């Protein structure tokens, strides 16, 4: 039974501590939209998305009004578009871009914030359609507004496709150059994964996986500000108390997320998939994962002890969330996107938080190097090497890792790039100046680790 204190506590979390539902994401299968003719395929895709998602935004707004819970984004994820391209006769890059523009138009028609799934899964090799889709990414992202793209280049079971890693460095450079007027904004809509998950509701890496049904509702919660406020009440207490406090707070946040997910599922007549309980920060003051780590006793995020603090946070969030819902999925943990987190931005600007420290932190948190801005003259091979390092962490540790990196054209270390909205602003961070060119040019596949042999 919910008591009045719990109701008032939740109201306070929403009103003063930036608690919100970060996204309701509708996953839509496009398997029945494949066609040998690109125009027919595009028509099927447009009709299915605009039919299935026609009430998504209104439903989210109605739930916000009824429960008083802010729902920041309404989004769509679709089957990896490479599978649609594979079915086309004599497909071209122009055909791929036509599909991307169809996704953009359909998403705008129903009013969502983003649509994800312009994706390819190439961790063990390419199909013809996958290779073509990857080649088209810079054109697709520079000619659309709300389409997001992802490429999975590695997995614990398959190893790392280093040919794809090398190619993605080139693709990121080209995408940045094609959107140089906006600071390389296309790269903010592109993620390179290892061990990508099929039910991720967060952008830019969301896609509707092969193992998913025809349509599903996934919800991503947030609430770093709530966790920080909870830790303020146990200042100086031992780490066991800190962990218990985070677990209890994550439980409450996840219960709210499940309530919204089930309500949206019922109203839309679509099955409820999962709650992703990731702590997703924003540039808003107080809504920061870095501030949580600093509340544990670090002078600033990035100093010695940061990785240990993040490991505690990530583990406690998962434990609390699992007790609150039987269907926890997606990425679920703590995100550390530099440009989207006020505390991370401050730490990066004064040099406390470096690229190398961020890489160490990704060993124990969700995803990886996220919304990192680097100098515009960073080479494609250096970008590929950064991707390879993150993929190796994911592969060996059987976890999802990713890279969303922006080589901002014309920018140098110390500059700042403004992206706006939830994407915030990113300080340009230095990369190691020693080259990895010969390493990346070897190509081939890094074999799967011994721990992949679990059967």
Short mmCIF file of C-alpha atoms in Angstrom, two decimals:
data_model
loop_
_atom_site.label_atom_id
_atom_site.label_comp_id
_atom_site.label_asym_id
_atom_site.label_seq_id
_atom_site.Cartn_x
_atom_site.Cartn_y
_atom_site.Cartn_z
CA UNK A 1 0.00 0.00 0.00
CA UNK A 2 1.34 3.43 -0.99
CA UNK A 3 1.35 5.84 1.94
CA UNK A 4 1.09 9.67 1.76
CA UNK A 5 4.78 10.08 2.59
CA UNK A 6 5.80 8.09 -0.50
CA UNK A 7 3.50 10.20 -2.68
CA UNK A 8 4.98 13.44 -1.32
CA UNK A 9 8.49 12.03 -1.71
CA UNK A 10 7.88 11.26 -5.39
CA UNK A 11 6.39 14.73 -5.98
CA UNK A 12 9.50 16.25 -4.40
CA UNK A 13 11.76 14.13 -6.63
CA UNK A 14 9.96 15.39 -9.73
CA UNK A 15 9.64 18.99 -8.60
CA UNK A 16 13.07 19.63 -7.10
CA UNK A 17 15.43 16.79 -8.07
CA UNK A 18 14.97 16.50 -11.88
CA UNK A 19 13.30 13.07 -11.77
CA UNK A 20 11.79 12.23 -15.13
CA UNK A 21 11.10 9.53 -17.67
CA UNK A 22 13.81 10.15 -20.22
CA UNK A 23 12.05 8.33 -23.05
CA UNK A 24 9.15 6.19 -24.16
CA UNK A 25 10.48 4.32 -27.18
CA UNK A 26 8.26 2.29 -29.51
CA UNK A 27 10.14 -0.50 -31.24
CA UNK A 28 8.68 -1.40 -34.64
CA UNK A 29 9.68 -4.38 -36.79
CA UNK A 30 10.19 -3.61 -40.49
CA UNK A 31 10.69 -7.23 -41.52
CA UNK A 32 7.41 -7.20 -43.44
CA UNK A 33 8.40 -4.00 -45.26
CA UNK A 34 11.27 -5.45 -47.31
CA UNK A 35 10.88 -5.26 -51.07
CA UNK A 36 13.12 -5.53 -54.11
CA UNK A 37 11.99 -2.06 -55.21
CA UNK A 38 13.20 0.83 -53.06
CA UNK A 39 10.13 2.99 -53.63
CA UNK A 40 7.77 0.22 -52.60
CA UNK A 41 9.92 -0.54 -49.56
CA UNK A 42 9.89 3.13 -48.54
CA UNK A 43 6.11 3.32 -48.92
CA UNK A 44 5.66 0.25 -46.71
CA UNK A 45 8.04 1.66 -44.10
CA UNK A 46 6.30 5.04 -44.04
CA UNK A 47 2.85 3.49 -43.73
CA UNK A 48 3.83 1.09 -40.96
CA UNK A 49 5.59 3.68 -38.81
CA UNK A 50 2.87 6.32 -39.21
CA UNK A 51 0.18 3.74 -38.45
CA UNK A 52 1.76 2.06 -35.44
CA UNK A 53 3.14 5.24 -33.84
CA UNK A 54 0.33 7.68 -34.68
CA UNK A 55 -0.79 7.94 -31.04
CA UNK A 56 2.62 7.59 -29.35
CA UNK A 57 3.27 11.27 -28.66
CA UNK A 58 -0.28 12.04 -27.54
CA UNK A 59 -0.26 9.01 -25.25
CA UNK A 60 2.96 10.19 -23.64
CA UNK A 61 1.52 13.66 -23.13
CA UNK A 62 -1.69 12.25 -21.64
CA UNK A 63 0.30 10.12 -19.18
CA UNK A 64 2.37 13.17 -18.22
CA UNK A 65 -0.80 15.11 -17.50
CA UNK A 66 -2.50 12.34 -15.54
CA UNK A 67 0.44 11.33 -13.33
CA UNK A 68 2.42 14.57 -13.30
CA UNK A 69 5.55 12.73 -14.41
CA UNK A 70 7.70 14.54 -17.02
CA UNK A 71 8.36 12.41 -20.10
CA UNK A 72 11.17 14.16 -21.94
CA UNK A 73 11.30 12.23 -25.22
CA UNK A 74 9.04 10.06 -27.34
CA UNK A 75 11.07 7.98 -29.77
CA UNK A 76 10.91 5.14 -32.28
CA UNK A 77 13.38 2.34 -32.98
CA UNK A 78 13.16 0.08 -36.03
CA UNK A 79 14.70 -3.11 -37.37
CA UNK A 80 18.29 -2.51 -38.54
CA UNK A 81 17.84 -0.92 -41.95
CA UNK A 82 20.70 -2.95 -43.43
CA UNK A 83 18.26 -5.88 -43.66
CA UNK A 84 15.95 -3.74 -45.81
CA UNK A 85 18.87 -2.73 -48.04
CA UNK A 86 19.89 -6.39 -48.43
CA UNK A 87 16.53 -7.12 -50.09
CA UNK A 88 16.76 -4.31 -52.68
CA UNK A 89 17.64 -5.04 -56.30
CA UNK A 90 20.91 -3.38 -57.31
CA UNK A 91 20.92 -1.16 -54.25
CA UNK A 92 22.93 2.06 -54.24
CA UNK A 93 24.01 4.61 -51.66
CA UNK A 94 21.25 6.85 -53.01
CA UNK A 95 18.70 4.12 -52.26
CA UNK A 96 19.97 3.93 -48.66
CA UNK A 97 19.62 7.69 -48.27
CA UNK A 98 16.09 7.50 -49.68
CA UNK A 99 15.21 5.01 -46.91
CA UNK A 100 16.79 7.32 -44.31
CA UNK A 101 14.73 10.24 -45.58
CA UNK A 102 11.61 8.05 -45.36
CA UNK A 103 12.40 7.30 -41.69
CA UNK A 104 12.92 11.02 -41.07
CA UNK A 105 9.61 11.94 -42.72
CA UNK A 106 7.64 9.25 -40.91
CA UNK A 107 9.12 10.21 -37.54
CA UNK A 108 8.32 13.87 -38.11
CA UNK A 109 4.79 12.97 -39.17
CA UNK A 110 4.04 11.28 -35.83
CA UNK A 111 5.95 13.96 -33.88
CA UNK A 112 8.67 11.95 -32.13
CA UNK A 113 12.04 13.40 -31.13
CA UNK A 114 14.27 10.78 -32.74
CA UNK A 115 14.10 7.55 -34.73
CA UNK A 116 16.87 4.96 -34.39
CA UNK A 117 17.73 1.90 -36.41
CA UNK A 118 19.68 3.15 -39.39
CA UNK A 119 21.97 0.36 -38.32
CA UNK A 120 24.12 -2.59 -39.30
CA UNK A 121 25.41 -5.52 -37.23
CA UNK A 122 28.79 -6.49 -38.69
CA UNK A 123 30.68 -7.95 -35.72
CA UNK A 124 31.66 -11.06 -37.71
CA UNK A 125 31.41 -9.86 -41.30
CA UNK A 126 29.47 -7.86 -43.86
CA UNK A 127 26.59 -8.58 -46.14
CA UNK A 128 26.38 -6.47 -49.30
CA UNK A 129 23.56 -4.39 -47.82
CA UNK A 130 25.42 -3.81 -44.56
CA UNK A 131 28.53 -2.58 -46.34
CA UNK A 132 26.44 -0.27 -48.50
CA UNK A 133 24.48 1.10 -45.54
CA UNK A 134 27.68 1.93 -43.65
CA UNK A 135 29.04 3.75 -46.71
CA UNK A 136 25.83 5.80 -46.82
CA UNK A 137 25.84 6.89 -43.15
CA UNK A 138 27.48 10.32 -43.63
CA UNK A 139 25.06 11.19 -46.44
CA UNK A 140 22.03 9.86 -44.55
CA UNK A 141 22.81 11.67 -41.29
CA UNK A 142 23.73 14.94 -42.98
CA UNK A 143 20.51 14.96 -45.04
CA UNK A 144 18.11 14.07 -42.22
CA UNK A 145 17.30 15.74 -38.92
CA UNK A 146 16.21 13.10 -36.41
CA UNK A 147 17.50 9.79 -37.82
CA UNK A 148 20.07 8.02 -35.62
CA UNK A 149 22.54 5.37 -36.71
CA UNK A 150 24.54 2.61 -35.06
CA UNK A 151 27.01 -0.06 -36.14
CA UNK A 152 27.96 -3.10 -34.06
CA UNK A 153 31.59 -4.01 -34.79
CA UNK A 154 32.30 -6.60 -32.10
CA UNK A 155 30.93 -9.10 -29.61
CA UNK A 156 32.20 -11.46 -26.95
CA UNK A 157 31.12 -14.43 -29.08
CA UNK A 158 32.57 -13.22 -32.39
CA UNK A 159 35.54 -11.01 -31.57
CA UNK A 160 36.11 -7.64 -33.26
CA UNK A 161 35.71 -6.97 -36.97
CA UNK A 162 38.75 -4.72 -37.44
CA UNK A 163 37.87 -4.02 -41.07
CA UNK A 164 34.63 -2.46 -39.82
CA UNK A 165 36.52 -0.61 -37.07
CA UNK A 166 38.87 0.88 -39.65
CA UNK A 167 35.95 1.84 -41.87
CA UNK A 168 34.06 3.53 -39.04
CA UNK A 169 36.95 5.90 -38.39
CA UNK A 170 36.64 7.05 -42.00
CA UNK A 171 32.84 7.26 -41.76
CA UNK A 172 32.96 9.42 -38.62
CA UNK A 173 35.45 11.81 -40.23
CA UNK A 174 33.29 12.13 -43.33
CA UNK A 175 30.10 12.64 -41.29
CA UNK A 176 31.81 15.41 -39.32
CA UNK A 177 33.05 17.13 -42.47
CA UNK A 178 29.62 16.98 -44.09
CA UNK A 179 28.07 18.77 -41.10
CA UNK A 180 30.93 21.12 -40.25
CA UNK A 181 28.58 24.11 -40.04
CA UNK A 182 26.98 22.52 -36.96
CA UNK A 183 30.21 21.34 -35.34
CA UNK A 184 30.03 17.84 -36.83
CA UNK A 185 26.51 17.27 -35.50
CA UNK A 186 25.96 14.14 -37.63
CA UNK A 187 28.46 12.32 -35.40
CA UNK A 188 26.24 13.00 -32.36
CA UNK A 189 23.66 10.76 -34.04
CA UNK A 190 26.10 7.88 -34.67
CA UNK A 191 27.24 5.17 -32.24
CA UNK A 192 29.73 2.34 -32.75
CA UNK A 193 28.97 -0.64 -30.50
CA UNK A 194 30.43 -3.83 -29.17
CA UNK A 195 27.80 -6.24 -27.79
CA UNK A 196 24.89 -4.02 -28.86
CA UNK A 197 21.58 -4.91 -27.16
CA UNK A 198 18.29 -5.40 -28.98
CA UNK A 199 15.98 -3.48 -26.63
CA UNK A 200 17.85 -0.23 -25.94
CA UNK A 201 15.40 2.71 -25.74
CA UNK A 202 18.14 5.37 -25.67
CA UNK A 203 19.50 7.26 -28.67
CA UNK A 204 21.55 7.32 -30.70
CA UNK A 205 22.02 3.56 -30.41
CA UNK A 206 18.45 2.27 -30.29
CA UNK A 207 17.30 -0.33 -32.80
CA UNK A 208 14.57 -2.98 -32.76
CA UNK A 209 16.44 -6.27 -32.56
CA UNK A 210 15.96 -9.45 -34.55
CA UNK A 211 14.67 -11.26 -31.47
CA UNK A 212 11.94 -8.71 -30.79
CA UNK A 213 8.26 -8.95 -31.69
CA UNK A 214 6.31 -6.86 -34.18
CA UNK A 215 5.94 -3.86 -31.85
CA UNK A 216 6.90 -3.14 -28.25
CA UNK A 217 7.09 -0.29 -25.72
CA UNK A 218 10.39 0.23 -23.90
CA UNK A 219 10.93 2.96 -21.31
CA UNK A 220 14.14 4.62 -20.19
CA UNK A 221 14.15 6.29 -16.79
CA UNK A 222 16.60 8.81 -15.39
CA UNK A 223 17.18 10.51 -12.05
CA UNK A 224 20.85 11.27 -11.25
CA UNK A 225 19.66 14.35 -9.38
CA UNK A 226 17.48 12.16 -7.15
CA UNK A 227 20.41 9.86 -6.33
CA UNK A 228 22.66 12.81 -5.49
CA UNK A 229 20.04 14.28 -3.14
CA UNK A 230 19.65 10.90 -1.43
CA UNK A 231 23.41 10.67 -0.87
CA UNK A 232 23.50 14.16 0.65
CA UNK A 233 21.53 12.69 3.57
CA UNK A 234 24.21 10.03 4.29
CA UNK A 235 27.31 12.23 4.05
CA UNK A 236 30.31 10.59 5.70
CA UNK A 237 28.61 7.20 6.12
CA UNK A 238 30.42 3.94 5.13
CA UNK A 239 30.14 2.60 1.57
CA UNK A 240 27.64 -0.07 2.62
CA UNK A 241 25.23 2.71 3.58
CA UNK A 242 25.96 4.51 0.32
CA UNK A 243 25.19 1.37 -1.71
CA UNK A 244 21.96 0.70 0.20
CA UNK A 245 20.84 4.31 -0.30
CA UNK A 246 21.43 4.11 -4.05
CA UNK A 247 19.63 0.76 -4.27
CA UNK A 248 16.55 2.10 -2.48
CA UNK A 249 16.50 5.19 -4.67
CA UNK A 250 16.92 3.15 -7.88
CA UNK A 251 14.02 0.95 -6.75
CA UNK A 252 11.72 3.98 -6.50
CA UNK A 253 12.85 5.39 -9.84
CA UNK A 254 12.35 2.05 -11.60
CA UNK A 255 8.88 1.54 -10.11
CA UNK A 256 7.87 4.87 -11.57
CA UNK A 257 9.30 3.83 -14.93
CA UNK A 258 7.39 0.57 -14.90
CA UNK A 259 4.16 2.41 -14.05
CA UNK A 260 4.60 4.64 -17.11
CA UNK A 261 5.62 1.72 -19.33
CA UNK A 262 2.60 -0.37 -18.38
CA UNK A 263 0.24 2.57 -18.77
CA UNK A 264 1.63 3.39 -22.22
CA UNK A 265 1.44 -0.28 -23.19
CA UNK A 266 -2.22 -0.49 -22.14
CA UNK A 267 -3.25 2.72 -23.88
CA UNK A 268 -1.46 1.91 -27.12
CA UNK A 269 -2.37 -1.78 -27.19
CA UNK A 270 1.30 -2.68 -27.59
CA UNK A 271 3.22 -5.18 -25.41
CA UNK A 272 5.43 -3.78 -22.63
CA UNK A 273 9.05 -4.70 -23.25
CA UNK A 274 11.55 -3.45 -20.68
CA UNK A 275 12.49 -0.64 -18.34
CA UNK A 276 16.02 0.62 -18.89
CA UNK A 277 17.04 2.04 -15.53
CA UNK A 278 20.13 3.90 -16.73
CA UNK A 279 20.99 7.12 -14.93
CA UNK A 280 20.98 9.44 -17.94
CA UNK A 281 22.27 12.94 -17.12
CA UNK A 282 21.40 16.27 -18.75
CA UNK A 283 23.23 19.61 -18.89
CA UNK A 284 20.80 20.90 -16.22
CA UNK A 285 22.47 21.89 -12.97
CA UNK A 286 22.12 19.05 -10.47
CA UNK A 287 21.20 16.40 -13.04
CA UNK A 288 24.69 14.95 -13.25
CA UNK A 289 26.32 11.54 -12.74
CA UNK A 290 29.59 13.35 -12.03
CA UNK A 291 27.95 15.13 -9.10
CA UNK A 292 26.90 11.77 -7.64
CA UNK A 293 30.52 10.58 -7.70
CA UNK A 294 31.65 13.84 -6.14
CA UNK A 295 29.00 13.49 -3.42
CA UNK A 296 30.74 10.24 -2.44
CA UNK A 297 33.82 12.28 -1.52
CA UNK A 298 35.77 12.99 -4.71
CA UNK A 299 36.94 16.57 -5.13
CA UNK A 300 36.11 16.31 -8.83
CA UNK A 301 35.05 13.57 -11.21
CA UNK A 302 38.12 12.12 -12.92
CA UNK A 303 40.46 12.13 -9.95
CA UNK A 304 41.78 8.93 -8.39
CA UNK A 305 38.92 6.87 -6.96
CA UNK A 306 36.46 7.82 -9.72
CA UNK A 307 36.38 4.34 -11.28
CA UNK A 308 35.71 2.71 -7.90
CA UNK A 309 32.92 5.18 -7.12
CA UNK A 310 31.34 4.58 -10.53
CA UNK A 311 31.54 0.81 -10.07
CA UNK A 312 29.65 1.09 -6.78
CA UNK A 313 27.03 3.36 -8.36
CA UNK A 314 26.45 1.14 -11.38
CA UNK A 315 26.14 -2.03 -9.32
CA UNK A 316 23.78 -0.50 -6.77
CA UNK A 317 21.54 0.95 -9.49
CA UNK A 318 21.20 -2.47 -11.12
CA UNK A 319 20.45 -4.23 -7.81
CA UNK A 320 17.77 -1.72 -6.87
CA UNK A 321 16.19 -1.77 -10.32
CA UNK A 322 16.02 -5.54 -10.58
CA UNK A 323 14.02 -5.69 -7.34
CA UNK A 324 11.54 -3.16 -8.77
CA UNK A 325 10.80 -4.80 -12.11
CA UNK A 326 10.95 -8.27 -13.63
CA UNK A 327 11.64 -6.76 -17.04
CA UNK A 328 14.78 -4.68 -16.68
CA UNK A 329 16.74 -4.48 -19.93
CA UNK A 330 18.41 -2.18 -22.39
CA UNK A 331 21.69 -0.86 -21.03
CA UNK A 332 20.73 -0.20 -17.38
CA UNK A 333 23.42 1.43 -15.30
CA UNK A 334 25.03 4.87 -15.41
CA UNK A 335 25.81 6.89 -18.53
CA UNK A 336 28.82 9.20 -18.70
CA UNK A 337 28.25 11.36 -21.81
CA UNK A 338 30.59 14.29 -21.43
CA UNK A 339 28.63 16.96 -23.32
CA UNK A 340 25.34 15.97 -21.63
CA UNK A 341 26.56 16.12 -18.03
CA UNK A 342 27.35 19.45 -16.36
CA UNK A 343 29.80 17.88 -13.92
CA UNK A 344 31.62 15.96 -16.64
CA UNK A 345 31.87 19.12 -18.74
CA UNK A 346 33.47 21.03 -15.85
CA UNK A 347 35.91 18.20 -15.11
CA UNK A 348 36.90 17.87 -18.78
CA UNK A 349 37.42 21.62 -19.16
CA UNK A 350 39.95 21.82 -16.36
CA UNK A 351 41.74 18.60 -17.33
CA UNK A 352 40.73 16.45 -14.35
CA UNK A 353 38.71 14.17 -16.62
CA UNK A 354 40.76 12.87 -19.54
CA UNK A 355 40.05 10.51 -22.42
CA UNK A 356 42.18 7.85 -20.76
CA UNK A 357 40.28 8.15 -17.46
CA UNK A 358 36.96 7.99 -19.29
CA UNK A 359 38.12 4.78 -20.95
CA UNK A 360 38.95 3.29 -17.54
CA UNK A 361 35.52 4.34 -16.24
CA UNK A 362 33.77 2.57 -19.12
CA UNK A 363 35.04 -0.73 -17.78
CA UNK A 364 32.49 -0.48 -14.97
CA UNK A 365 29.59 1.57 -16.35
CA UNK A 366 27.01 1.47 -19.13
CA UNK A 367 28.04 1.94 -22.73
CA UNK A 368 31.35 3.79 -23.07
CA UNK A 369 32.95 6.92 -24.52
CA UNK A 370 29.83 8.96 -25.11
CA UNK A 371 29.53 12.44 -26.68
CA UNK A 372 33.27 13.04 -26.68
CA UNK A 373 34.44 16.01 -28.75
CA UNK A 374 38.00 15.83 -30.10
CA UNK A 375 40.00 18.15 -32.39
CA UNK A 376 38.86 18.31 -35.99
CA UNK A 377 42.27 17.24 -37.29
CA UNK A 378 42.14 13.92 -35.40
CA UNK A 379 42.95 11.22 -37.96
CA UNK A 380 40.51 8.51 -39.00
CA UNK A 381 43.02 5.90 -37.77
CA UNK A 382 43.10 7.48 -34.29
CA UNK A 383 39.30 7.43 -34.16
CA UNK A 384 39.35 3.77 -35.20
CA UNK A 385 41.93 2.96 -32.52
CA UNK A 386 39.73 4.59 -29.87
CA UNK A 387 36.82 2.46 -31.11
CA UNK A 388 39.01 -0.66 -31.01
CA UNK A 389 40.01 -0.01 -27.40
CA UNK A 390 36.38 0.37 -26.32
CA UNK A 391 35.31 -2.71 -28.29
CA UNK A 392 38.06 -4.71 -26.60
CA UNK A 393 36.76 -3.69 -23.16
CA UNK A 394 33.29 -4.84 -24.13
CA UNK A 395 34.43 -8.05 -25.75
CA UNK A 396 36.63 -9.23 -22.87
CA UNK A 397 34.20 -8.18 -20.12
CA UNK A 398 31.01 -9.44 -21.83
CA UNK A 399 29.42 -6.01 -21.61
CA UNK A 400 28.09 -3.38 -23.98
CA UNK A 401 30.57 -0.67 -24.87
CA UNK A 402 30.29 2.06 -27.46
CA UNK A 403 31.87 5.16 -28.90
CA UNK A 404 30.04 8.35 -29.86
CA UNK A 405 32.82 10.73 -30.80
CA UNK A 406 32.80 14.03 -32.68
CA UNK A 407 35.96 15.26 -34.45
CA UNK A 408 34.71 18.84 -34.60
CA UNK A 409 35.89 20.46 -37.85
CA UNK A 410 38.13 23.47 -37.31
CA UNK A 411 38.12 23.08 -33.53
CA UNK A 412 41.13 22.56 -31.29
CA UNK A 413 41.72 21.57 -27.66
CA UNK A 414 40.18 24.14 -25.33
CA UNK A 415 37.36 25.10 -27.69
CA UNK A 416 33.73 24.28 -26.96
CA UNK A 417 31.10 22.97 -29.39
CA UNK A 418 27.43 23.74 -28.75
CA UNK A 419 24.89 21.07 -29.73
CA UNK A 420 21.83 22.33 -27.87
CA UNK A 421 19.01 20.58 -26.00
CA UNK A 422 19.82 17.32 -24.23
CA UNK A 423 23.08 17.05 -26.19
CA UNK A 424 24.50 20.07 -24.37
CA UNK A 425 27.95 21.46 -25.16
CA UNK A 426 31.20 19.58 -25.46
CA UNK A 427 34.69 20.79 -24.54
CA UNK A 428 37.26 19.66 -27.12
CA UNK A 429 39.43 17.03 -25.42
CA UNK A 430 42.99 16.07 -26.41
CA UNK A 431 43.86 12.67 -27.90
CA UNK A 432 47.20 10.90 -27.68
CA UNK A 433 49.44 12.27 -30.42
CA UNK A 434 51.28 9.01 -31.09
CA UNK A 435 49.84 7.24 -34.12
CA UNK A 436 48.08 3.85 -34.41
CA UNK A 437 47.95 3.80 -38.21
CA UNK A 438 49.84 0.55 -38.83
CA UNK A 439 47.81 -1.22 -36.17
CA UNK A 440 44.48 -0.22 -37.74
CA UNK A 441 45.62 -1.03 -41.30
CA UNK A 442 46.25 -4.71 -40.43
CA UNK A 443 42.53 -5.45 -40.85
CA UNK A 444 40.98 -8.87 -40.31
CA UNK A 445 39.30 -9.94 -37.10
CA UNK A 446 40.53 -9.96 -33.50
CA UNK A 447 39.49 -13.43 -32.27
CA UNK A 448 36.90 -13.90 -29.56
CA UNK A 449 38.31 -14.33 -26.05
CA UNK A 450 38.41 -17.63 -24.21
CA UNK A 451 35.43 -16.62 -22.05
CA UNK A 452 33.24 -16.70 -25.17
CA UNK A 453 33.28 -20.50 -25.00
CA UNK A 454 30.50 -20.87 -22.43
CA UNK A 455 28.38 -23.64 -23.98
#
